[in-house]
Tab-separated table of C-alpha atoms in Angstrom:
chain	number	residue	atom	x	y	z
A	90	UNK	CA	21.229	12.401	0.123
A	91	UNK	CA	20.372	11.677	-3.467
A	92	UNK	CA	16.701	12.424	-2.820
A	93	UNK	CA	16.952	15.457	-5.839
A	94	UNK	CA	18.977	17.126	-8.817
A	95	UNK	CA	16.997	20.070	-8.364
A	96	UNK	CA	15.580	21.839	-5.929
A	97	UNK	CA	13.198	25.227	-7.694
A	98	UNK	CA	12.224	26.490	-4.314
A	99	UNK	CA	9.907	26.695	-1.097
A	100	UNK	CA	6.505	25.913	-1.787
A	101	UNK	CA	5.123	26.379	1.895
A	102	UNK	CA	6.893	26.161	5.699
A	103	UNK	CA	4.835	25.072	8.802
A	104	UNK	CA	5.468	25.062	11.927
A	105	UNK	CA	7.970	21.713	12.183
A	106	UNK	CA	8.401	21.647	8.108
A	107	UNK	CA	8.750	23.114	5.212
A	108	UNK	CA	7.947	21.297	1.861
A	109	UNK	CA	10.092	22.402	-1.271
A	110	UNK	CA	9.569	21.977	-5.123
A	111	UNK	CA	12.182	19.630	-6.006
A	112	UNK	CA	13.027	17.353	-9.010
A	113	UNK	CA	15.083	13.878	-9.748
A	114	UNK	CA	16.153	14.088	-13.358
A	115	UNK	CA	13.397	15.354	-14.875
A	116	UNK	CA	10.424	13.864	-12.972
A	117	UNK	CA	9.154	16.830	-9.501
A	118	UNK	CA	8.886	16.287	-6.200
A	119	UNK	CA	7.415	17.757	-3.141
A	120	UNK	CA	10.375	16.693	-0.271
A	121	UNK	CA	8.762	17.336	3.026
A	122	UNK	CA	11.668	18.759	5.961
A	123	UNK	CA	10.751	18.618	9.412
A	124	UNK	CA	13.379	20.763	10.668
A	125	UNK	CA	15.969	20.311	13.455
A	126	UNK	CA	16.409	22.620	15.834
A	127	UNK	CA	14.103	24.963	17.164
A	128	UNK	CA	14.140	27.872	19.104
A	129	UNK	CA	13.952	28.121	23.009
A	130	UNK	CA	10.917	29.944	24.443
A	131	UNK	CA	13.289	30.702	26.961
A	132	UNK	CA	15.524	32.341	25.563
A	133	UNK	CA	19.928	31.056	24.632
A	134	UNK	CA	20.717	29.236	21.796
A	135	UNK	CA	18.102	26.728	19.255
A	136	UNK	CA	16.948	23.718	20.303
A	137	UNK	CA	17.874	20.164	18.952
A	138	UNK	CA	15.472	18.057	17.514
A	139	UNK	CA	16.162	14.491	18.033
A	140	UNK	CA	12.328	13.360	16.857
A	141	UNK	CA	12.416	14.414	13.571
A	142	UNK	CA	14.034	11.581	11.902
A	143	UNK	CA	11.121	9.515	13.601
A	144	UNK	CA	8.144	12.387	13.021
A	145	UNK	CA	9.739	11.752	8.792
A	146	UNK	CA	9.815	8.418	9.284
A	147	UNK	CA	6.010	7.976	10.380
A	148	UNK	CA	4.685	10.303	8.001
A	149	UNK	CA	6.119	8.260	5.007
A	150	UNK	CA	5.141	5.291	6.586
A	151	UNK	CA	1.394	6.376	7.735
A	152	UNK	CA	1.813	7.873	3.593
A	153	UNK	CA	2.906	5.421	2.237
A	154	UNK	CA	0.014	2.712	3.936
A	155	UNK	CA	-2.489	5.032	2.636
A	156	UNK	CA	-1.302	5.212	-1.012
A	157	UNK	CA	-0.629	1.384	-0.714
A	158	UNK	CA	-4.973	1.379	0.487
A	159	UNK	CA	-5.381	3.122	-2.930
A	160	UNK	CA	-6.572	6.538	-1.112
A	161	UNK	CA	-6.266	10.043	-2.331
A	162	UNK	CA	-2.569	10.578	-1.212
A	163	UNK	CA	0.584	11.803	-3.017
A	164	UNK	CA	2.472	8.707	-3.634
A	165	UNK	CA	5.986	8.414	-1.532
A	166	UNK	CA	9.418	8.353	-2.567
A	167	UNK	CA	12.050	7.713	-0.971
A	168	UNK	CA	12.660	9.301	2.929
A	169	UNK	CA	16.357	9.950	4.312
A	170	UNK	CA	16.795	11.303	7.563
A	171	UNK	CA	13.638	13.812	8.413
A	172	UNK	CA	12.979	14.021	4.927
A	173	UNK	CA	10.699	12.506	2.987
A	174	UNK	CA	9.291	12.811	-0.850
A	175	UNK	CA	6.526	12.060	-1.781
A	176	UNK	CA	4.528	13.044	-5.655
A	177	UNK	CA	4.405	16.629	-6.445
A	178	UNK	CA	1.117	18.232	-7.235
A	179	UNK	CA	0.602	20.914	-8.520
A	180	UNK	CA	0.809	21.576	-12.818
A	181	UNK	CA	2.851	24.703	-14.156
A	182	UNK	CA	0.648	27.862	-12.479
A	183	UNK	CA	1.829	26.069	-9.250
A	184	UNK	CA	1.548	23.415	-6.422
A	185	UNK	CA	-2.219	22.498	-5.407
A	186	UNK	CA	-4.199	23.945	-3.826
A	187	UNK	CA	-5.154	23.992	0.137
A	188	UNK	CA	-8.764	23.841	0.150
A	189	UNK	CA	-8.555	27.159	2.704
A	190	UNK	CA	-7.528	29.435	0.364
A	191	UNK	CA	-9.773	28.486	-2.769
A	192	UNK	CA	-13.825	28.824	-3.257
A	193	UNK	CA	-15.631	26.084	-4.131
A	194	UNK	CA	-18.430	26.368	-7.473
A	195	UNK	CA	-20.395	23.323	-5.208
A	196	UNK	CA	-19.787	23.072	-2.693
A	197	UNK	CA	-21.985	20.081	-1.504
A	198	UNK	CA	-20.341	18.365	-3.938
A	199	UNK	CA	-17.255	18.258	-3.168
A	200	UNK	CA	-17.452	17.514	0.106
A	201	UNK	CA	-19.494	14.157	-0.676
A	202	UNK	CA	-15.477	14.274	-2.232
A	203	UNK	CA	-14.137	14.906	0.525
A	204	UNK	CA	-15.851	12.092	3.195
A	205	UNK	CA	-15.474	9.045	0.787
A	206	UNK	CA	-11.672	10.141	0.466
A	207	UNK	CA	-11.740	9.751	4.627
A	208	UNK	CA	-13.814	6.929	4.223
A	209	UNK	CA	-10.551	5.702	1.165
A	210	UNK	CA	-8.323	6.287	4.400
A	211	UNK	CA	-9.901	4.204	6.796
A	212	UNK	CA	-10.517	1.755	3.952
A	213	UNK	CA	-6.312	1.036	4.256
A	214	UNK	CA	-6.256	1.514	7.822
A	215	UNK	CA	-5.387	4.744	9.072
A	216	UNK	CA	-7.573	7.692	10.145
A	217	UNK	CA	-5.798	10.597	9.993
A	218	UNK	CA	-5.187	12.568	13.372
A	219	UNK	CA	-5.443	15.984	11.750
A	220	UNK	CA	-8.096	16.477	8.786
A	221	UNK	CA	-8.942	20.404	8.644
A	222	UNK	CA	-9.752	22.481	4.947
A	223	UNK	CA	-5.586	22.811	5.359
A	224	UNK	CA	-3.973	19.813	4.985
A	225	UNK	CA	-6.679	18.583	1.912
A	226	UNK	CA	-5.625	20.132	-1.673
A	227	UNK	CA	-7.735	20.753	-4.210
A	228	UNK	CA	-5.978	19.013	-7.210
A	229	UNK	CA	-7.314	18.568	-10.357
A	230	UNK	CA	-10.518	19.328	-8.641
A	231	UNK	CA	-10.468	16.538	-6.476
A	232	UNK	CA	-9.420	16.322	-2.484
A	233	UNK	CA	-6.484	15.461	-1.182
A	234	UNK	CA	-5.320	14.583	1.658
A	235	UNK	CA	-1.034	15.007	3.545
A	236	UNK	CA	0.291	15.866	5.916
A	237	UNK	CA	-0.340	12.211	8.470
A	238	UNK	CA	2.725	12.245	10.943
A	239	UNK	CA	-0.095	12.089	13.905
A	240	UNK	CA	-2.281	9.850	11.966
A	241	UNK	CA	-3.466	6.863	13.197
A	242	UNK	CA	-2.937	2.839	12.083
A	243	UNK	CA	-6.092	0.662	13.201
A	244	UNK	CA	-5.812	-2.557	10.795
A	245	UNK	CA	-3.472	-3.471	12.986
A	246	UNK	CA	-3.509	-6.361	16.207
A	247	UNK	CA	-0.697	-4.803	18.210
A	248	UNK	CA	-0.899	-2.064	21.041
A	249	UNK	CA	-5.055	-1.654	23.479
A	250	UNK	CA	-6.752	-2.066	20.982
A	251	UNK	CA	-9.423	0.112	22.987
A	252	UNK	CA	-8.031	2.778	23.134
A	253	UNK	CA	-7.377	2.849	20.357
A	254	UNK	CA	-10.076	3.084	19.140
A	255	UNK	CA	-11.606	5.469	21.281
A	256	UNK	CA	-8.321	8.035	20.087
A	257	UNK	CA	-10.072	6.867	16.877
A	258	UNK	CA	-13.252	8.649	18.113
A	259	UNK	CA	-11.518	11.569	18.966
A	260	UNK	CA	-10.053	12.810	15.622
A	261	UNK	CA	-12.465	11.835	13.827
A	262	UNK	CA	-15.097	14.392	15.251
A	263	UNK	CA	-11.891	16.564	16.313
A	264	UNK	CA	-11.615	16.321	11.914
A	265	UNK	CA	-15.268	17.297	11.491
A	266	UNK	CA	-15.837	19.730	13.208
A	267	UNK	CA	-13.080	21.268	11.394
A	268	UNK	CA	-14.514	20.534	8.314
A	269	UNK	CA	-17.797	21.787	10.182
A	270	UNK	CA	-16.861	25.239	10.125
A	271	UNK	CA	-14.505	26.000	6.433
A	272	UNK	CA	-18.245	24.650	5.162
A	273	UNK	CA	-21.021	26.929	7.180
A	274	UNK	CA	-19.215	29.004	4.875
A	275	UNK	CA	-21.666	28.088	2.062
A	276	UNK	CA	-23.972	26.875	4.501
A	277	UNK	CA	-23.523	23.453	3.891
A	278	UNK	CA	-24.018	20.796	6.890
A	279	UNK	CA	-21.657	18.311	7.641
A	280	UNK	CA	-23.671	14.769	9.285
A	281	UNK	CA	-20.767	13.948	11.836
A	282	UNK	CA	-21.969	11.487	14.171
A	283	UNK	CA	-23.443	9.528	11.141
A	284	UNK	CA	-19.756	9.855	9.632
A	285	UNK	CA	-17.902	8.893	13.258
A	286	UNK	CA	-20.877	6.395	14.031
A	287	UNK	CA	-19.646	4.958	10.288
A	288	UNK	CA	-15.618	5.155	10.155
A	289	UNK	CA	-16.710	3.721	13.925
A	290	UNK	CA	-17.766	0.703	12.470
A	291	UNK	CA	-14.779	-0.050	9.531
A	292	UNK	CA	-12.615	0.339	12.564
A	293	UNK	CA	-13.921	-2.308	13.847
A	294	UNK	CA	-13.880	-4.830	11.662
A	295	UNK	CA	-10.280	-4.584	12.107
A	296	UNK	CA	-11.001	-7.128	15.592
A	297	UNK	CA	-11.055	-2.959	17.509
A	298	UNK	CA	-12.966	-2.841	19.666
A	299	UNK	CA	-14.198	-0.761	22.981
A	300	UNK	CA	-13.112	-1.197	26.534
A	301	UNK	CA	-14.876	-3.435	28.112
């Protein structure tokens, strides 16, 4: 597809997609490949997933929107069919680890960084709908956010505005609950409602209002 001139190997394997370390003319890249098929649970042959191209396109556009807005996400490079490439986060020792897989030396400080990063996403008009310690990479001591295939755009006044606000509220509270579970290991509390209230105020500035 012309996305890379070399593929070095698999970085991670998920439920719907795999991520590979590759390079384009010497520049390292991470390439996410949504699977075209999945195994049928009812027996028989594999089932083709027609939506994989759409998922890749959506994640590319959401990541690009967040990146353009200055949020700490891997800079997107290209999207071709069911694949998208982006900046590789890592060094000579390997890819940046997920927050879930490491022990923090200063968990309270890092939590503040995570919340500031989520506010940065909101300022870019993006709500992450699957926030957890699995979708935060730790690179150079900072949190980087990944996996935007189901993210919400809240900076556009199209569609049902009150529904978008309700969906955002549900996603934000779910994400805060997931972060609470992770930071509980350090006895660090996450002030979920305070953050969600501030987040919804930010979203409302875009003209998104609660249902009348």
